[in-house]
mmCIF file of C-alpha atoms in Angstrom:
data_model
loop_
_atom_site.group_PDB
_atom_site.id
_atom_site.type_symbol
_atom_site.label_atom_id
_atom_site.label_comp_id
_atom_site.label_asym_id
_atom_site.label_seq_id
_atom_site.Cartn_x
_atom_site.Cartn_y
_atom_site.Cartn_z
ATOM 1 C CA MET A 82 13.551 -54.708 -49.018
ATOM 2 C CA ARG A 83 17.064 -53.338 -49.040
ATOM 3 C CA LEU A 84 15.744 -49.737 -48.959
ATOM 4 C CA THR A 85 13.417 -50.593 -46.070
ATOM 5 C CA SER A 86 16.232 -52.197 -44.095
ATOM 6 C CA PHE A 87 18.487 -49.229 -44.753
ATOM 7 C CA ASN A 88 15.809 -46.779 -43.487
ATOM 8 C CA ALA A 89 15.275 -48.837 -40.349
ATOM 9 C CA LEU A 90 19.032 -48.871 -39.708
ATOM 10 C CA VAL A 91 19.223 -45.089 -40.108
ATOM 11 C CA GLN A 92 16.327 -44.603 -37.675
ATOM 12 C CA ARG A 93 18.039 -46.806 -35.050
ATOM 13 C CA LEU A 94 21.310 -44.884 -35.413
ATOM 14 C CA LEU A 95 19.556 -41.532 -35.076
ATOM 15 C CA LEU A 96 17.696 -42.735 -31.987
ATOM 16 C CA ALA A 97 20.928 -43.971 -30.410
ATOM 17 C CA ALA A 98 22.672 -40.669 -31.136
ATOM 18 C CA LEU A 99 19.763 -38.684 -29.713
ATOM 19 C CA LEU A 100 19.771 -40.734 -26.517
ATOM 20 C CA GLY A 101 23.531 -40.328 -26.272
ATOM 21 C CA VAL A 102 23.115 -36.549 -26.265
ATOM 22 C CA LEU A 103 20.043 -36.261 -24.035
ATOM 23 C CA LEU A 104 20.999 -38.669 -21.257
ATOM 24 C CA PRO A 105 24.270 -36.920 -20.264
ATOM 25 C CA ALA A 106 22.492 -33.562 -20.431
ATOM 26 C CA MET A 107 19.734 -34.848 -18.162
ATOM 27 C CA ALA A 108 22.323 -36.242 -15.778
ATOM 28 C CA VAL A 109 23.999 -32.818 -15.563
ATOM 29 C CA THR A 110 20.883 -30.707 -15.260
ATOM 30 C CA ALA A 111 18.988 -32.941 -12.849
ATOM 31 C CA PRO A 112 21.164 -32.146 -9.790
ATOM 32 C CA ALA A 113 21.030 -28.427 -10.577
ATOM 33 C CA THR A 114 17.235 -28.530 -10.793
ATOM 34 C CA ALA A 115 17.000 -30.463 -7.564
ATOM 35 C CA ALA A 116 19.411 -28.064 -5.882
ATOM 36 C CA ALA A 117 17.481 -25.073 -7.088
ATOM 37 C CA ASP A 118 14.299 -26.618 -5.689
ATOM 38 C CA GLY A 119 14.950 -26.215 -1.960
ATOM 39 C CA THR A 120 18.513 -25.008 -1.543
ATOM 40 C CA VAL A 121 20.107 -21.597 -1.856
ATOM 41 C CA ARG A 122 23.633 -20.257 -1.846
ATOM 42 C CA VAL A 123 25.236 -19.222 1.424
ATOM 43 C CA LYS A 124 25.696 -15.671 0.092
ATOM 44 C CA ASP A 125 21.900 -15.329 -0.142
ATOM 45 C CA LEU A 126 21.366 -16.152 3.531
ATOM 46 C CA GLY A 127 23.315 -13.351 5.185
ATOM 47 C CA ARG A 128 26.532 -11.344 5.193
ATOM 48 C CA LEU A 129 29.984 -11.241 6.675
ATOM 49 C CA GLN A 130 30.226 -9.485 10.009
ATOM 50 C CA GLY A 131 31.332 -5.886 9.533
ATOM 51 C CA TRP A 132 29.705 -5.535 6.122
ATOM 52 C CA ARG A 133 27.209 -2.767 6.708
ATOM 53 C CA ASP A 134 26.347 0.638 5.327
ATOM 54 C CA ASN A 135 27.174 3.820 7.226
ATOM 55 C CA ALA A 136 24.729 6.727 7.407
ATOM 56 C CA LEU A 137 25.843 10.180 6.283
ATOM 57 C CA VAL A 138 24.008 13.448 6.846
ATOM 58 C CA GLY A 139 24.557 17.066 5.883
ATOM 59 C CA TYR A 140 22.932 20.499 6.071
ATOM 60 C CA GLY A 141 22.801 22.553 2.899
ATOM 61 C CA LEU A 142 21.018 25.025 0.648
ATOM 62 C CA VAL A 143 18.920 24.516 -2.457
ATOM 63 C CA THR A 144 18.808 27.499 -4.799
ATOM 64 C CA GLY A 145 17.040 28.315 -8.053
ATOM 65 C CA LEU A 146 13.495 27.820 -6.791
ATOM 66 C CA ALA A 147 10.773 29.798 -8.552
ATOM 67 C CA GLY A 148 9.429 31.583 -5.495
ATOM 68 C CA THR A 149 8.617 28.317 -3.702
ATOM 69 C CA GLY A 150 11.473 28.389 -1.193
ATOM 70 C CA ASP A 151 11.500 29.301 2.479
ATOM 71 C CA SER A 152 9.661 32.428 3.567
ATOM 72 C CA PRO A 153 11.640 35.531 4.648
ATOM 73 C CA SER A 154 10.545 34.881 8.243
ATOM 74 C CA ASN A 155 12.699 31.734 8.376
ATOM 75 C CA ARG A 156 15.774 32.829 10.359
ATOM 76 C CA ALA A 157 17.731 29.644 9.572
ATOM 77 C CA THR A 158 17.492 30.291 5.833
ATOM 78 C CA ARG A 159 18.508 33.933 6.147
ATOM 79 C CA GLN A 160 21.475 33.049 8.360
ATOM 80 C CA ALA A 161 22.618 30.195 6.093
ATOM 81 C CA LEU A 162 22.431 32.380 2.980
ATOM 82 C CA SER A 163 24.292 35.210 4.734
ATOM 83 C CA ASN A 164 27.050 32.780 5.794
ATOM 84 C CA LEU A 165 27.294 31.475 2.227
ATOM 85 C CA LEU A 166 27.615 34.938 0.710
ATOM 86 C CA SER A 167 30.261 35.922 3.262
ATOM 87 C CA GLN A 168 32.551 33.246 1.800
ATOM 88 C CA PHE A 169 32.475 35.213 -1.454
ATOM 89 C CA ASN A 170 33.259 38.586 0.191
ATOM 90 C CA GLN A 171 29.571 39.580 0.291
ATOM 91 C CA GLU A 172 28.840 40.862 3.794
ATOM 92 C CA ILE A 173 25.035 40.972 3.982
ATOM 93 C CA PRO A 174 23.346 40.922 7.398
ATOM 94 C CA PRO A 175 20.802 38.116 7.838
ATOM 95 C CA ASP A 176 17.965 40.584 8.439
ATOM 96 C CA GLN A 177 18.482 42.032 4.957
ATOM 97 C CA VAL A 178 18.190 38.720 3.130
ATOM 98 C CA GLN A 179 14.813 38.612 1.394
ATOM 99 C CA SER A 180 14.550 35.672 -1.005
ATOM 100 C CA ARG A 181 11.948 33.027 -1.763
ATOM 101 C CA ASN A 182 14.239 31.158 -4.167
ATOM 102 C CA VAL A 183 16.327 29.462 -1.457
ATOM 103 C CA ALA A 184 15.499 26.592 0.931
ATOM 104 C CA VAL A 185 17.452 24.977 3.735
ATOM 105 C CA VAL A 186 17.552 21.200 3.382
ATOM 106 C CA MET A 187 18.871 18.076 5.037
ATOM 107 C CA VAL A 188 20.934 15.770 2.826
ATOM 108 C CA THR A 189 21.302 12.055 3.596
ATOM 109 C CA ALA A 190 23.275 9.253 1.948
ATOM 110 C CA SER A 191 24.489 5.735 2.681
ATOM 111 C CA LEU A 192 28.207 4.907 2.538
ATOM 112 C CA SER A 193 29.104 1.317 1.725
ATOM 113 C CA VAL A 194 31.828 -0.445 3.649
ATOM 114 C CA LEU A 195 33.657 -1.030 0.332
ATOM 115 C CA ALA A 196 33.429 2.607 -0.838
ATOM 116 C CA ARG A 197 36.627 4.111 -2.215
ATOM 117 C CA GLU A 198 37.707 7.623 -3.016
ATOM 118 C CA GLY A 199 35.944 8.871 -6.142
ATOM 119 C CA ASP A 200 32.902 6.596 -5.873
ATOM 120 C CA THR A 201 29.508 8.247 -6.213
ATOM 121 C CA LEU A 202 26.545 7.928 -3.868
ATOM 122 C CA ASP A 203 22.830 8.568 -4.309
ATOM 123 C CA VAL A 204 21.580 11.303 -1.990
ATOM 124 C CA THR A 205 18.149 12.255 -0.693
ATOM 125 C CA VAL A 206 17.298 15.916 -0.117
ATOM 126 C CA THR A 207 14.452 16.937 2.219
ATOM 127 C CA SER A 208 13.239 20.411 3.088
ATOM 128 C CA SER A 209 13.729 21.425 6.723
ATOM 129 C CA GLY A 210 12.049 24.832 6.449
ATOM 130 C CA ASP A 211 8.691 26.038 5.154
ATOM 131 C CA ALA A 212 9.446 25.728 1.436
ATOM 132 C CA ARG A 213 6.445 24.782 -0.680
ATOM 133 C CA SER A 214 8.344 22.945 -3.414
ATOM 134 C CA LEU A 215 11.909 21.977 -4.400
ATOM 135 C CA VAL A 216 11.087 21.531 -8.091
ATOM 136 C CA GLY A 217 13.743 23.081 -10.337
ATOM 137 C CA GLY A 218 16.250 23.614 -7.526
ATOM 138 C CA ALA A 219 19.924 22.703 -7.326
ATOM 139 C CA LEU A 220 21.818 21.650 -4.227
ATOM 140 C CA LEU A 221 24.947 23.646 -3.433
ATOM 141 C CA MET A 222 28.078 21.811 -2.296
ATOM 142 C CA THR A 223 27.221 20.134 1.004
ATOM 143 C CA PRO A 224 29.640 18.129 3.168
ATOM 144 C CA LEU A 225 28.231 14.818 4.402
ATOM 145 C CA ARG A 226 29.385 13.674 7.828
ATOM 146 C CA ALA A 227 29.193 10.390 9.705
ATOM 147 C CA ALA A 228 28.384 9.866 13.376
ATOM 148 C CA ASN A 229 32.012 10.525 14.301
ATOM 149 C CA GLY A 230 31.778 14.056 12.855
ATOM 150 C CA ARG A 231 34.192 13.359 9.998
ATOM 151 C CA THR A 232 33.361 14.399 6.424
ATOM 152 C CA TYR A 233 33.342 11.444 4.029
ATOM 153 C CA ALA A 234 31.577 12.811 0.931
ATOM 154 C CA LEU A 235 30.518 16.022 -0.825
ATOM 155 C CA ALA A 236 27.080 16.371 -2.433
ATOM 156 C CA GLN A 237 26.013 18.784 -5.167
ATOM 157 C CA GLY A 238 23.779 18.871 -8.236
ATOM 158 C CA PRO A 239 20.267 19.461 -9.622
ATOM 159 C CA LEU A 240 17.362 17.827 -7.829
ATOM 160 C CA SER A 241 15.005 15.254 -9.263
ATOM 161 C CA VAL A 242 11.592 15.705 -7.635
ATOM 162 C CA GLY A 243 8.804 13.214 -8.317
ATOM 163 C CA GLY A 244 6.012 15.706 -7.769
ATOM 164 C CA TYR A 245 4.931 19.312 -8.108
ATOM 165 C CA ARG A 246 2.948 22.057 -6.420
ATOM 166 C CA TYR A 247 1.452 25.122 -8.097
ATOM 167 C CA ASP A 248 -0.779 27.681 -6.426
ATOM 168 C CA ALA A 249 -2.429 30.840 -7.697
ATOM 169 C CA ASN A 250 -5.305 32.919 -6.382
ATOM 170 C CA GLY A 251 -5.933 30.519 -3.545
ATOM 171 C CA ASN A 252 -6.034 27.443 -5.806
ATOM 172 C CA VAL A 253 -3.497 24.694 -5.133
ATOM 173 C CA VAL A 254 -2.564 21.755 -7.373
ATOM 174 C CA GLN A 255 -0.159 19.239 -5.817
ATOM 175 C CA LYS A 256 1.143 15.788 -6.721
ATOM 176 C CA ASN A 257 3.114 13.530 -4.359
ATOM 177 C CA HIS A 258 5.599 15.286 -2.035
ATOM 178 C CA PRO A 259 7.416 18.136 -3.795
ATOM 179 C CA THR A 260 9.515 18.933 -0.718
ATOM 180 C CA VAL A 261 11.576 15.722 -1.100
ATOM 181 C CA GLY A 262 14.022 15.147 -3.946
ATOM 182 C CA SER A 263 16.964 12.986 -4.893
ATOM 183 C CA ILE A 264 20.218 13.314 -6.806
ATOM 184 C CA PRO A 265 21.356 10.021 -8.380
ATOM 185 C CA GLY A 266 25.127 9.855 -8.004
ATOM 186 C CA GLY A 267 25.066 13.338 -6.514
ATOM 187 C CA ALA A 268 27.738 12.762 -3.847
ATOM 188 C CA THR A 269 31.410 11.970 -4.359
ATOM 189 C CA VAL A 270 33.306 9.968 -1.750
ATOM 190 C CA GLU A 271 36.311 11.928 -0.515
ATOM 191 C CA VAL A 272 37.465 9.514 2.192
ATOM 192 C CA GLY A 273 37.085 5.753 1.761
ATOM 193 C CA MET A 274 36.252 3.383 4.559
ATOM 194 C CA PRO A 275 39.322 2.136 6.458
ATOM 195 C CA ARG A 276 40.382 -1.450 5.865
ATOM 196 C CA THR A 277 42.018 -3.743 8.392
ATOM 197 C CA PRO A 278 45.666 -4.394 7.419
ATOM 198 C CA GLY A 279 47.317 -7.766 7.568
ATOM 199 C CA GLU A 280 46.100 -11.242 6.727
ATOM 200 C CA THR A 281 42.714 -12.488 7.874
ATOM 201 C CA ARG A 282 42.626 -15.675 9.931
ATOM 202 C CA GLN A 283 38.913 -15.872 10.757
ATOM 203 C CA VAL A 284 35.622 -14.322 9.618
ATOM 204 C CA THR A 285 32.095 -14.531 10.980
ATOM 205 C CA PHE A 286 29.111 -15.129 8.726
ATOM 206 C CA VAL A 287 25.889 -13.575 10.070
ATOM 207 C CA LEU A 288 22.510 -14.988 9.019
ATOM 208 C CA GLY A 289 19.851 -12.549 7.909
ATOM 209 C CA ASN A 290 17.176 -14.571 9.735
ATOM 210 C CA PRO A 291 18.681 -16.103 12.891
ATOM 211 C CA ASP A 292 17.819 -19.776 13.254
ATOM 212 C CA TYR A 293 19.701 -22.567 15.036
ATOM 213 C CA THR A 294 18.790 -25.208 12.474
ATOM 214 C CA THR A 295 19.884 -23.063 9.537
ATOM 215 C CA ALA A 296 23.138 -22.113 11.276
ATOM 216 C CA MET A 297 23.953 -25.789 11.833
ATOM 217 C CA ARG A 298 23.129 -26.679 8.229
ATOM 218 C CA VAL A 299 25.329 -23.850 6.887
ATOM 219 C CA ALA A 300 28.277 -25.000 9.012
ATOM 220 C CA ASP A 301 27.829 -28.629 7.928
ATOM 221 C CA ALA A 302 27.596 -27.674 4.242
ATOM 222 C CA ILE A 303 30.771 -25.569 4.434
ATOM 223 C CA ASN A 304 32.664 -28.346 6.223
ATOM 224 C CA GLN A 305 31.562 -30.888 3.609
ATOM 225 C CA ALA A 306 32.675 -28.635 0.756
ATOM 226 C CA LEU A 307 35.940 -27.249 2.192
ATOM 227 C CA GLY A 308 36.997 -29.667 4.870
ATOM 228 C CA ALA A 309 36.158 -30.556 8.454
ATOM 229 C CA GLY A 310 36.696 -27.913 11.111
ATOM 230 C CA VAL A 311 36.442 -24.921 8.795
ATOM 231 C CA ALA A 312 33.050 -23.666 10.075
ATOM 232 C CA GLU A 313 31.596 -23.739 13.578
ATOM 233 C CA PRO A 314 28.188 -22.282 14.581
ATOM 234 C CA ARG A 315 28.372 -20.114 17.706
ATOM 235 C CA ASP A 316 24.724 -19.124 18.061
ATOM 236 C CA ALA A 317 21.531 -18.791 16.010
ATOM 237 C CA SER A 318 22.969 -16.087 13.753
ATOM 238 C CA GLY A 319 26.773 -16.386 13.740
ATOM 239 C CA ILE A 320 28.964 -19.016 12.061
ATOM 240 C CA GLU A 321 32.704 -18.654 12.602
ATOM 241 C CA ILE A 322 34.750 -19.617 9.550
ATOM 242 C CA ARG A 323 38.453 -20.377 9.946
ATOM 243 C CA ILE A 324 40.536 -19.580 6.897
ATOM 244 C CA PRO A 325 43.091 -22.365 6.285
ATOM 245 C CA GLU A 326 46.724 -21.358 6.343
ATOM 246 C CA ASP A 327 47.164 -22.087 2.621
ATOM 247 C CA ASP A 328 44.315 -19.679 1.729
ATOM 248 C CA ARG A 329 45.245 -16.760 3.993
ATOM 249 C CA SER A 330 47.347 -15.160 1.295
ATOM 250 C CA ARG A 331 44.318 -15.074 -1.067
ATOM 251 C CA PRO A 332 41.211 -14.749 1.111
ATOM 252 C CA VAL A 333 39.067 -13.443 -1.749
ATOM 253 C CA ALA A 334 39.169 -16.782 -3.592
ATOM 254 C CA PHE A 335 38.417 -18.659 -0.357
ATOM 255 C CA LEU A 336 35.425 -16.454 0.502
ATOM 256 C CA ALA A 337 34.133 -16.819 -3.058
ATOM 257 C CA ARG A 338 34.046 -20.574 -2.552
ATOM 258 C CA ILE A 339 32.192 -20.081 0.736
ATOM 259 C CA GLU A 340 29.572 -17.899 -0.939
ATOM 260 C CA ASN A 341 28.772 -20.525 -3.566
ATOM 261 C CA VAL A 342 28.172 -23.408 -1.164
ATOM 262 C CA TRP A 343 24.592 -24.661 -1.481
ATOM 263 C CA VAL A 344 22.525 -25.266 1.647
ATOM 264 C CA GLU A 345 18.875 -25.897 2.431
ATOM 265 C CA PRO A 346 17.715 -23.366 5.048
ATOM 266 C CA ASP A 347 15.039 -24.133 7.573
ATOM 267 C CA ARG A 348 11.879 -22.085 7.197
ATOM 268 C CA ARG A 349 9.835 -20.704 10.062
ATOM 269 C CA ALA A 350 6.079 -20.587 9.651
ATOM 270 C CA LYS A 351 4.932 -16.975 9.355
ATOM 271 C CA VAL A 352 1.799 -15.155 8.317
ATOM 272 C CA VAL A 353 2.375 -11.495 7.416
ATOM 273 C CA ILE A 354 -0.568 -9.101 7.580
ATOM 274 C CA ASN A 355 -0.588 -5.504 6.342
ATOM 275 C CA GLU A 356 -3.645 -3.759 7.714
ATOM 276 C CA ARG A 357 -3.069 -0.560 5.727
ATOM 277 C CA THR A 358 -3.288 -2.291 2.346
ATOM 278 C CA GLY A 359 -5.361 -5.315 3.371
ATOM 279 C CA THR A 360 -2.656 -7.778 2.292
ATOM 280 C CA VAL A 361 -2.204 -11.274 3.735
ATOM 281 C CA VAL A 362 0.903 -13.290 2.820
ATOM 282 C CA ALA A 363 1.365 -16.802 4.179
ATOM 283 C CA GLY A 364 3.331 -19.824 3.141
ATOM 284 C CA GLY A 365 1.204 -22.472 1.499
ATOM 285 C CA ASP A 366 2.378 -25.069 4.029
ATOM 286 C CA VAL A 367 1.635 -23.094 7.206
ATOM 287 C CA ARG A 368 -0.309 -25.584 9.291
ATOM 288 C CA ILE A 369 -3.436 -24.986 11.336
ATOM 289 C CA GLN A 370 -5.564 -27.290 13.411
ATOM 290 C CA ARG A 371 -9.119 -27.996 12.384
ATOM 291 C CA VAL A 372 -11.137 -24.913 13.162
ATOM 292 C CA ALA A 373 -14.723 -23.751 12.681
ATOM 293 C CA VAL A 374 -15.366 -20.116 11.792
ATOM 294 C CA SER A 375 -18.761 -18.473 12.017
ATOM 295 C CA HIS A 376 -18.766 -15.194 10.124
ATOM 296 C CA GLY A 377 -21.508 -12.585 9.933
ATOM 297 C CA ASP A 378 -21.580 -9.144 8.358
ATOM 298 C CA LEU A 379 -22.996 -6.458 10.646
ATOM 299 C CA ARG A 380 -23.485 -2.988 9.161
ATOM 300 C CA VAL A 381 -24.467 0.110 11.099
ATOM 301 C CA SER A 382 -25.476 3.236 9.169
ATOM 302 C CA ILE A 383 -26.002 6.574 10.927
ATOM 303 C CA ALA A 384 -27.328 9.579 9.013
ATOM 304 C CA ALA A 385 -27.563 13.042 10.593
ATOM 305 C CA GLU A 386 -29.495 15.988 9.232
ATOM 306 C CA THR A 387 -29.169 19.491 10.677
ATOM 307 C CA SER A 388 -31.991 22.035 10.307
ATOM 308 C CA VAL A 389 -32.564 25.567 11.531
ATOM 309 C CA SER A 390 -35.441 26.351 13.887
ATOM 310 C CA GLN A 391 -36.571 29.931 13.331
ATOM 311 C CA PRO A 392 -39.098 31.221 15.945
ATOM 312 C CA VAL A 393 -42.037 33.414 14.954
ATOM 313 C CA LEU A 394 -41.872 36.775 16.742
ATOM 314 C CA ILE A 395 -45.305 37.658 18.072
ATOM 315 C CA GLY A 396 -45.886 40.698 20.280
ATOM 316 C CA SER A 397 -43.316 42.478 22.392
ATOM 317 C CA ASN A 398 -42.651 39.638 24.883
ATOM 318 C CA ALA A 399 -40.520 37.634 22.405
ATOM 319 C CA SER A 400 -37.184 39.180 23.374
ATOM 320 C CA GLY A 401 -35.856 35.817 24.650
ATOM 321 C CA ALA A 402 -36.607 33.961 21.439
ATOM 322 C CA ARG A 403 -33.624 33.083 19.203
ATOM 323 C CA THR A 404 -32.614 30.856 16.283
ATOM 324 C CA ALA A 405 -31.519 27.278 17.149
ATOM 325 C CA LEU A 406 -29.827 24.418 15.252
ATOM 326 C CA VAL A 407 -31.659 21.098 15.501
ATOM 327 C CA THR A 408 -29.961 17.784 14.582
ATOM 328 C CA ASN A 409 -32.094 14.786 13.615
ATOM 329 C CA SER A 410 -30.309 11.403 13.633
ATOM 330 C CA GLN A 411 -31.433 8.162 12.013
ATOM 331 C CA MET A 412 -29.765 4.783 12.651
ATOM 332 C CA ASP A 413 -30.121 1.726 10.451
ATOM 333 C CA VAL A 414 -28.707 -1.661 11.514
ATOM 334 C CA THR A 415 -28.643 -4.567 9.058
ATOM 335 C CA GLU A 416 -27.096 -7.986 9.404
ATOM 336 C CA SER A 417 -26.653 -10.488 6.605
ATOM 337 C CA GLY A 418 -26.873 -14.208 7.113
ATOM 338 C CA ALA A 419 -23.924 -15.647 8.951
ATOM 339 C CA GLY A 420 -21.701 -18.046 7.106
ATOM 340 C CA PHE A 421 -20.011 -21.170 8.428
ATOM 341 C CA VAL A 422 -16.796 -22.739 7.272
ATOM 342 C CA ALA A 423 -14.810 -25.658 8.651
ATOM 343 C CA SER A 424 -11.186 -25.874 7.600
ATOM 344 C CA GLY A 425 -8.096 -27.907 8.253
ATOM 345 C CA ASN A 426 -4.554 -28.549 7.060
ATOM 346 C CA THR A 427 -3.123 -25.179 5.946
ATOM 347 C CA VAL A 428 -3.806 -21.451 6.019
ATOM 348 C CA ALA A 429 -4.272 -21.605 2.248
ATOM 349 C CA ASP A 430 -7.239 -23.966 2.734
ATOM 350 C CA LEU A 431 -8.828 -21.585 5.209
ATOM 351 C CA VAL A 432 -8.296 -18.529 2.983
ATOM 352 C CA GLN A 433 -9.742 -20.326 -0.039
ATOM 353 C CA ALA A 434 -12.798 -21.367 1.955
ATOM 354 C CA LEU A 435 -13.317 -17.786 3.129
ATOM 355 C CA ALA A 436 -12.866 -16.507 -0.415
ATOM 356 C CA ARG A 437 -15.657 -18.817 -1.595
ATOM 357 C CA MET A 438 -17.857 -17.096 0.975
ATOM 358 C CA ARG A 439 -16.901 -13.758 -0.633
ATOM 359 C CA THR A 440 -15.217 -12.555 2.535
ATOM 360 C CA ASN A 441 -13.230 -9.368 2.032
ATOM 361 C CA THR A 442 -9.556 -9.138 2.910
ATOM 362 C CA ARG A 443 -9.954 -7.115 6.094
ATOM 363 C CA ASP A 444 -12.415 -9.646 7.484
ATOM 364 C CA ILE A 445 -9.956 -12.425 6.646
ATOM 365 C CA ILE A 446 -7.326 -10.545 8.681
ATOM 366 C CA SER A 447 -9.668 -10.422 11.689
ATOM 367 C CA ILE A 448 -10.468 -14.130 11.321
ATOM 368 C CA LEU A 449 -6.763 -15.071 11.182
ATOM 369 C CA ARG A 450 -6.164 -13.087 14.347
ATOM 370 C CA ALA A 451 -9.003 -14.927 16.060
ATOM 371 C CA VAL A 452 -7.652 -18.299 14.858
ATOM 372 C CA LYS A 453 -4.239 -17.382 16.263
ATOM 373 C CA ALA A 454 -5.780 -16.351 19.586
ATOM 374 C CA ALA A 455 -7.633 -19.667 19.701
ATOM 375 C CA GLY A 456 -4.324 -21.533 19.436
ATOM 376 C CA ALA A 457 -5.177 -23.192 16.122
ATOM 377 C CA LEU A 458 -2.657 -21.289 13.966
ATOM 378 C CA HIS A 459 0.826 -22.762 14.296
ATOM 379 C CA ALA A 460 2.753 -19.828 12.863
ATOM 380 C CA GLU A 461 4.122 -16.467 13.857
ATOM 381 C CA LEU A 462 1.605 -13.713 13.079
ATOM 382 C CA VAL A 463 3.367 -10.548 11.882
ATOM 383 C CA VAL A 464 1.184 -7.428 11.719
ATOM 384 C CA GLN A 465 2.656 -4.528 9.765
#
C-alpha cells in the first residue's frame, strides 16, 4: 500500500510540473500564433518614401567570342573597336576592322538607394548588334550612367550565358537566348547615392497596395504602439510618421520599432488570370452570387488536301492547256453534350464544380469572364 501511494504521489507531482511548464508556454505562443494568422508587420506592407532603385545603363564591348560576334558589316562594332584600340596607341581605321570575335552590347544594372562606394551590383548584358551568341565572352570595362548622365558604377568581367547556339553546314542547334548574359557582382559602385544631411523630423510610409482601410489601420497600430499623434494617414497610400523629439538623434532605432508593428491589412477581392499559361488564381473567399453556367464543347476541324491536275495533251490545239493546283477542303463539326452547373458562395465553389465536369483551364477562364460580365463576380478581374 505504501508503494502504491508513493507511485500515485509521484504521478501527481509529475503532472503538476508538466502543467506548470506547458501552460506558460501556451500563454506565450498563443498570441504569436493568433497574430501570425491574419496580421503582418508594417515593413511587409510597403516602404519609406524615397527608397527606390535607380536604373543604370552603359554601352560596351564583349570580346573573346568564337566567331559568333557581330558581322564585319556592322559599322557600330567597327567604330567602337577602333575607338578602343586608339586608347592604346593603335590607330586602325574602322573600315579595316574585320573581326567576328567582338560584339557591341548594352549593359544594365540597378543601383540601390543605400549603395555605397565599393558595393557590387549584378549586371545584365544584351547584344545590340547581329551577334549570334555571347557564350564565352568577357565584358570590357563599361561605365554605367544614370538618367542625369553621371557615372555611378563600372562593369567588367566574364559573362554567364544560360544558353548556347552552334551552327555548321546549315544546321543550327540553339537553347534559350544566347545573346543575353549576366555578370553576378560584375559592377563596382564608384559613387554612392547622396544622403540628406541633418536630423529627420518626419518620414512618409508608402503602402505597396494603396487602400484607405489599410492606411487607417496602419496609422492606428503605430499610434497604439508608439503614442498618439505619431502617425497620420494622408491618402490611400501615404502615412506620415512624425519622429518624436527624443528619437530624432537615433532615427534608426525608432524606424526599427515602426517596422515591427503588427497590423491586419484589408484585402481586396481579386481574381488573377494568365491566358498565356492558363493559370487562374483567386482567393478562396472571393464571393459570387448564385449563377448558372451552361457549358458546351464545340470543335471544328478543317482538313485541306492539295493535288496537281495534269492535262492530257491531245493534238496540236492544246497550246492553252497547263498544270493547275487543286485544293480539296473537308470540314467536320462535332459538339459534345452541354453541361450544366449551378454554383454559389465563392469562386472556389464554382471552379470545383467546373473541374468535376472536366472543364479545361482555358474554358474556366472564359466562364469567369462571362460571370464577371453578368455582374455575379464581386471581385476585380486581372488579366495578365
